[in-house]
Each structure stands twice: as structure tokens, then as C-alpha cells.
CSV table of C-alpha atoms in Angstrom, one decimal:
chain,number,residue,atom,x,y,z
Q,1,MET,CA,0.0,0.0,-0.1
Q,2,HIS,CA,1.8,3.1,-1.2
Q,3,VAL,CA,0.7,6.5,0.0
Q,4,ASP,CA,1.1,9.5,-2.2
Q,5,HIS,CA,3.6,12.2,-0.8
Q,6,ALA,CA,1.1,15.1,-0.8
Q,7,HIS,CA,-1.6,12.8,0.9
Q,8,GLY,CA,0.8,11.6,3.4
Q,9,GLN,CA,1.7,15.1,4.2
Q,10,ASP,CA,-1.8,16.3,4.6
Q,11,ALA,CA,-3.0,13.3,6.8
Q,12,TYR,CA,0.0,13.7,9.0
Q,13,LEU,CA,-0.5,17.3,9.6
Q,14,LYS,CA,-4.1,16.8,10.4
Q,15,ALA,CA,-3.2,13.8,12.7
Q,16,LEU,CA,-0.4,15.7,14.6
Q,17,GLY,CA,-2.5,18.8,14.9
Q,18,GLY,CA,-5.4,16.8,16.3
Q,19,VAL,CA,-3.1,15.2,19.0
Q,20,LEU,CA,-1.8,18.5,20.0
Q,21,ASP,CA,-4.9,19.9,20.4
Q,22,ALA,CA,-6.1,16.8,22.4
Q,23,PHE,CA,-3.2,17.1,24.7
Q,24,GLY,CA,-3.8,20.8,25.1
Q,25,GLN,CA,-7.1,20.1,26.9
Q,26,LEU,CA,-5.4,18.0,29.4
Q,27,ASP,CA,-4.5,18.9,33.1
Q,28,ASP,CA,-2.9,17.0,35.9
Q,29,ARG,CA,-5.9,14.9,36.8
Q,30,ALA,CA,-6.6,13.9,33.1
Q,31,MET,CA,-2.9,13.0,32.5
Q,32,LEU,CA,-3.2,10.4,35.3
Q,33,ALA,CA,-6.4,8.9,33.7
Q,34,THR,CA,-6.2,5.4,32.5
Q,35,SER,CA,-5.4,5.2,28.6
Q,36,GLY,CA,-6.6,2.5,26.1
Q,37,CYS,CA,-2.9,1.3,25.9
Q,38,PHE,CA,-2.1,-1.5,28.2
Q,39,GLY,CA,0.2,-0.5,31.2
Q,40,TRP,CA,0.1,3.2,30.5
Q,41,ASN,CA,-1.9,6.2,31.9
Q,42,VAL,CA,-2.6,9.3,29.5
Q,43,GLY,CA,0.7,10.9,30.6
Q,44,ASP,CA,2.7,7.6,29.6
Q,45,VAL,CA,1.0,7.7,26.1
Q,46,LEU,CA,2.0,11.4,25.8
Q,47,THR,CA,5.6,10.4,26.7
Q,48,HIS,CA,5.7,7.4,24.2
Q,49,VAL,CA,4.4,9.6,21.5
Q,50,HIS,CA,6.8,12.3,22.2
Q,51,LEU,CA,9.7,10.0,22.2
Q,52,GLY,CA,8.5,8.7,18.9
Q,53,LEU,CA,8.1,12.2,17.3
Q,54,GLN,CA,11.8,13.0,18.3
Q,55,GLU,CA,12.9,9.9,16.5
Q,56,MET,CA,10.9,11.0,13.5
Q,57,LEU,CA,12.3,14.5,13.7
Q,58,LEU,CA,15.8,13.1,13.4
Q,59,ALA,CA,14.9,10.8,10.5
Q,60,LEU,CA,13.3,13.7,8.5
Q,61,GLY,CA,16.9,14.7,7.2
Q,62,MET,CA,18.0,11.3,6.1
Q,63,TYR,CA,17.4,10.4,2.4
Q,64,THR,CA,18.7,7.5,0.4
Q,65,ASP,CA,19.0,6.5,-3.4
Q,66,GLU,CA,18.2,2.9,-2.4
Q,67,PRO,CA,14.8,1.7,-3.7
Q,68,PRO,CA,11.9,1.5,-1.1
Q,69,ASP,CA,11.6,-2.0,0.3
Q,70,SER,CA,8.7,-1.3,2.7
Q,71,ASP,CA,5.4,0.6,2.4
Q,72,ALA,CA,2.7,2.2,4.7
Q,73,ALA,CA,1.3,-1.3,5.4
Q,74,THR,CA,4.2,-3.9,5.2
Q,75,TYR,CA,6.1,-1.9,7.7
Q,76,TRP,CA,3.9,-2.9,10.4
Q,77,GLN,CA,4.3,-6.6,9.7
Q,78,ALA,CA,7.4,-6.3,11.9
Q,79,PHE,CA,5.2,-5.4,14.7
Q,80,PRO,CA,2.6,-8.2,15.0
Q,81,PRO,CA,-0.2,-8.2,17.7
Q,82,ASN,CA,0.8,-9.9,20.9
Q,83,HIS,CA,-2.6,-11.3,21.6
Q,84,GLY,CA,-2.2,-10.4,25.3
Q,85,VAL,CA,1.3,-12.2,25.7
Q,86,LEU,CA,4.0,-9.7,26.4
Q,87,SER,CA,7.6,-10.0,25.4
Q,88,ASP,CA,10.4,-9.0,27.6
Q,89,ASP,CA,11.2,-6.1,25.1
Q,90,GLN,CA,7.6,-5.1,25.4
Q,91,LEU,CA,7.8,-5.0,29.2
Q,92,ASP,CA,11.0,-3.1,29.1
Q,93,ASP,CA,9.4,-0.6,26.9
Q,94,ILE,CA,6.3,-0.2,29.2
Q,95,GLN,CA,8.5,0.3,32.2
Q,96,PHE,CA,11.0,2.8,30.4
Q,97,VAL,CA,8.1,4.9,29.3
Q,98,ARG,CA,6.5,5.0,32.9
Q,99,ARG,CA,9.7,6.0,34.5
Q,100,THR,CA,10.4,8.7,32.0
Q,101,ASN,CA,7.1,10.1,32.4
Q,102,ALA,CA,7.3,9.8,36.3
Q,103,ALA,CA,10.5,12.1,35.9
Q,104,TYR,CA,8.2,15.2,35.5
Q,105,ARG,CA,7.3,17.0,38.8
Q,106,ARG,CA,3.7,17.4,37.9
Q,107,PRO,CA,1.9,15.2,35.4
Q,108,ALA,CA,1.0,18.1,32.9
Q,109,ASP,CA,4.7,19.5,33.0
Q,110,ALA,CA,5.3,16.9,30.1
Q,111,LEU,CA,3.0,18.9,27.9
Q,112,ARG,CA,5.3,21.8,27.4
Q,113,HIS,CA,8.1,19.6,25.9
Q,114,PHE,CA,5.7,17.7,23.8
Q,115,GLY,CA,4.4,20.9,22.4
Q,116,ILE,CA,7.9,22.1,21.4
Q,117,THR,CA,8.6,18.9,19.4
Q,118,ALA,CA,5.1,18.8,17.9
Q,119,ASN,CA,5.2,22.4,16.6
Q,120,GLY,CA,8.7,21.9,15.2
Q,121,LEU,CA,7.4,18.9,13.3
Q,122,LEU,CA,4.3,21.1,11.9
Q,123,ASP,CA,6.9,23.5,10.7
Q,124,ARG,CA,9.2,20.8,9.1
Q,125,VAL,CA,7.0,18.4,7.5
Q,126,PRO,CA,5.5,20.8,4.9
Q,127,THR,CA,9.0,21.3,3.7
Q,128,LEU,CA,9.9,17.6,3.4
Q,129,PRO,CA,10.7,16.7,-0.4
Q,130,GLU,CA,9.3,13.5,-2.1
Q,131,VAL,CA,12.3,11.3,-1.4
Q,132,ALA,CA,13.1,7.8,-0.2
Q,133,MET,CA,13.9,7.6,3.5
Q,134,PRO,CA,15.8,5.0,5.5
Q,135,PHE,CA,14.1,4.2,8.8
Q,136,GLN,CA,14.5,1.3,11.2
Q,137,GLY,CA,16.4,-0.7,8.7
Q,138,LYS,CA,13.8,-0.2,6.1
Q,139,VAL,CA,13.4,2.1,3.1
Q,140,LEU,CA,10.2,3.8,2.5
Q,141,THR,CA,8.9,6.6,0.3
Q,142,SER,CA,8.3,9.9,2.0
Q,143,GLY,CA,4.4,9.4,1.8
Q,144,ASP,CA,4.6,5.9,3.2
Q,145,PHE,CA,7.0,7.1,6.0
Q,146,LEU,CA,4.6,10.0,6.9
Q,147,SER,CA,1.8,7.5,6.9
Q,148,ILE,CA,3.2,5.2,9.5
Q,149,TRP,CA,3.3,8.0,11.6
Q,150,VAL,CA,-0.3,8.9,11.0
Q,151,VAL,CA,-1.2,5.4,12.1
Q,152,GLU,CA,0.8,5.9,15.3
Q,153,LEU,CA,-0.7,9.2,16.0
Q,154,VAL,CA,-4.3,8.1,15.4
Q,155,ILE,CA,-4.2,5.0,17.5
Q,156,HIS,CA,-2.6,6.8,20.5
Q,157,HIS,CA,-5.2,9.7,20.0
Q,158,LEU,CA,-7.9,7.1,20.4
Q,159,ASP,CA,-5.9,5.8,23.5
Q,160,LEU,CA,-6.5,9.1,25.3
Q,161,GLN,CA,-10.3,8.7,25.1
Q,162,ALA,CA,-10.5,5.6,27.4
Q,163,GLU,CA,-11.4,7.8,30.4
Q,164,VAL,CA,-11.2,11.3,29.1
Q,165,THR,CA,-13.7,13.0,26.8
Q,166,LEU,CA,-11.8,14.4,23.7
Q,167,PRO,CA,-12.6,14.9,20.0
Q,168,ASP,CA,-12.0,12.0,17.7
Q,169,PRO,CA,-8.9,12.2,15.4
Q,170,ASP,CA,-9.3,14.1,12.0
Q,171,PRO,CA,-11.4,12.2,9.6
Q,172,THR,CA,-8.6,12.1,7.0
Q,173,ALA,CA,-6.0,10.7,9.2
Q,174,LEU,CA,-8.6,8.2,10.6
Q,175,ARG,CA,-9.6,7.0,7.2
Q,176,LEU,CA,-5.9,6.4,6.2
Q,177,THR,CA,-5.3,4.5,9.2
Q,178,ARG,CA,-8.3,2.2,8.4
Q,179,GLN,CA,-6.9,1.8,4.9
Q,180,VAL,CA,-3.5,0.5,6.6
Q,181,ILE,CA,-5.5,-2.0,8.6
Q,182,GLU,CA,-7.5,-3.0,5.5
Q,183,ALA,CA,-4.3,-3.6,3.7
Q,184,LEU,CA,-2.9,-5.7,6.5
Q,185,VAL,CA,-6.2,-7.6,6.7
Q,186,GLY,CA,-6.0,-8.3,3.0
Q,187,ASP,CA,-9.4,-7.0,2.2
Q,188,GLU,CA,-11.7,-4.0,2.7
Q,189,LEU,CA,-14.0,-4.1,5.6
Q,190,PRO,CA,-17.7,-3.4,5.1
Q,191,HIS,CA,-18.4,0.4,4.5
Q,192,GLY,CA,-21.1,0.3,7.2
Q,193,VAL,CA,-18.4,-0.4,10.0
Q,194,PRO,CA,-17.2,3.3,11.1
Q,195,ASP,CA,-13.6,4.1,10.6
Q,196,ARG,CA,-13.2,4.6,14.3
Q,197,THR,CA,-14.4,1.1,15.1
Q,198,VAL,CA,-12.2,-0.4,12.6
Q,199,VAL,CA,-9.1,1.2,13.9
Q,200,LEU,CA,-10.0,0.2,17.5
Q,201,ILE,CA,-10.5,-3.5,16.7
Q,202,GLY,CA,-7.7,-3.5,14.1
Q,203,ALA,CA,-5.3,-2.3,16.6
Q,204,GLY,CA,-6.5,-4.5,19.4
Q,205,ARG,CA,-7.9,-1.7,21.6
Q,206,GLU,CA,-11.3,-3.3,21.6
Q,207,PRO,CA,-12.0,-7.0,21.4
Q,208,VAL,CA,-13.7,-8.4,18.3
Q,209,THR,CA,-17.2,-9.0,19.7
Q,210,GLU,CA,-19.8,-11.1,18.3
Q,211,ALA,CA,-21.4,-7.9,17.0
Q,212,HIS,CA,-18.2,-6.9,15.2
Q,213,SER,CA,-17.9,-10.5,13.9
Q,214,ARG,CA,-21.5,-10.2,12.4
Q,215,ALA,CA,-20.5,-6.9,11.0
Q,216,VAL,CA,-17.2,-7.8,9.2
Q,217,GLY,CA,-17.9,-11.3,8.6
Q,218,LYS,CA,-15.1,-13.9,7.9
Q,219,LEU,CA,-12.5,-11.1,8.2
Q,220,ALA,CA,-13.0,-11.1,11.9
Q,221,ALA,CA,-10.7,-14.0,12.2
Q,222,ARG,CA,-7.8,-11.9,11.0
Q,223,LEU,CA,-8.2,-9.1,13.6
Q,224,PRO,CA,-6.4,-7.5,15.2
Q,225,VAL,CA,-3.4,-6.8,12.8
Q,226,LEU,CA,-1.7,-4.3,15.0
Q,227,GLY,CA,-0.7,-4.5,18.7
């Protein structure tokens, strides 16, 4: 699944803008609320996203003449769903993020650092040329590179909503994330199933219930595709 450079830029800027707006509505109490991501509260999710965005910011200046070997969907095949069984590496990551977030004196203090990085990316991404980019041992087109971050941002945006009332992710970003999940499933899911629901069950944030199974049919057996 290849994503056009301009579409990837547009969806990314909307996804990051949505996350930035959502985090801007949080206070100390909300930052301590449970998230939709196992083992993390809302503040932990913010810290995880922030660490990822710092990695992304560094990667934006790295281009290559090598041909792409991964795309917006196949990139995620290296991170299969864990089906409730956590590896030592995953446990290490959960604990590292929790400790990093806990270093802030007050829960909401992390928001300021996140805002600096996010606003830097909102300035930098519009200037990104259409290139091939090396990232985590793979080579992606710039459109596909931006799209993997759209997926990351949209899923974690939805994670914020487990106990905190916030607006949904931007529809363009949500739709692109659905398309990535469908590419990993290997087929389109029924149009009557909302994008938000597809993302939640596709990313393992909601169990595939009997109602979901009726809605998506035999494809339910292939979900989730992200973990």
C-alpha cells in the first residue's frame, strides 16, 4: 500500500494537529487517567508519542538513493499483535516509558516539552521533499514514511479517550489508518463499519465482539492486525 507524498503530508499534519489539540485540553488529573494502551496512563502515552516524534524529527533529514523495500502497510508486519502475551522487550518499553514520564514534577509538565517537538514537526513536515527515506532498517517513500506516523498518532489519540472526553482524530487521518489496517487484513472491511471502530478493533484496543464478527464477517478472524 503506497501513499502519495501530498496525501501523506496532509494526513500527517491533520493527525498531529489533532493530537496537539487533544493534549492541550489535558490537566494534571486527566494525565493520570487510564489510557487505552495496556500499562500506561494518559501521561505515559504522551511520553511514548513524544519519544517517537523525536525519532521522527531526526529521520526527516535522512534520504537515500536505495529503492523502497517497505510501504505504509508492510512496515507494520514487523510488529505483529501480541494477543495479550507480552515479550520482555515490550515489558521493558512499558516500564521505560512509565519511568520517563514519572520524572516530571507534575503530570502536566510533560505537555510543554511535547508541544515544542510537535510544533517543530508542524513546521518541518511541509518542507519535506518527495524522497526515499531509510528508517529502522527499512526504506520507505516519504509518503509511506509519513503514513506510518499517521497510524501511530491516530491510535494513540484514540487511547486518550478511554477515560477522558476528547474529540476524535481528524477524519482524513482516521480514514488513512483504516486503509492501512485493511491492507494488513488483505481486504476491505464493510463500509457500514465506522472508521473509528475499524481502527479500535484492528489495533487490538477493543475485542472483536460477536457484533463485530457479524458486521465484518469472515474477516473478523484476521483481527487484530496491530498490537
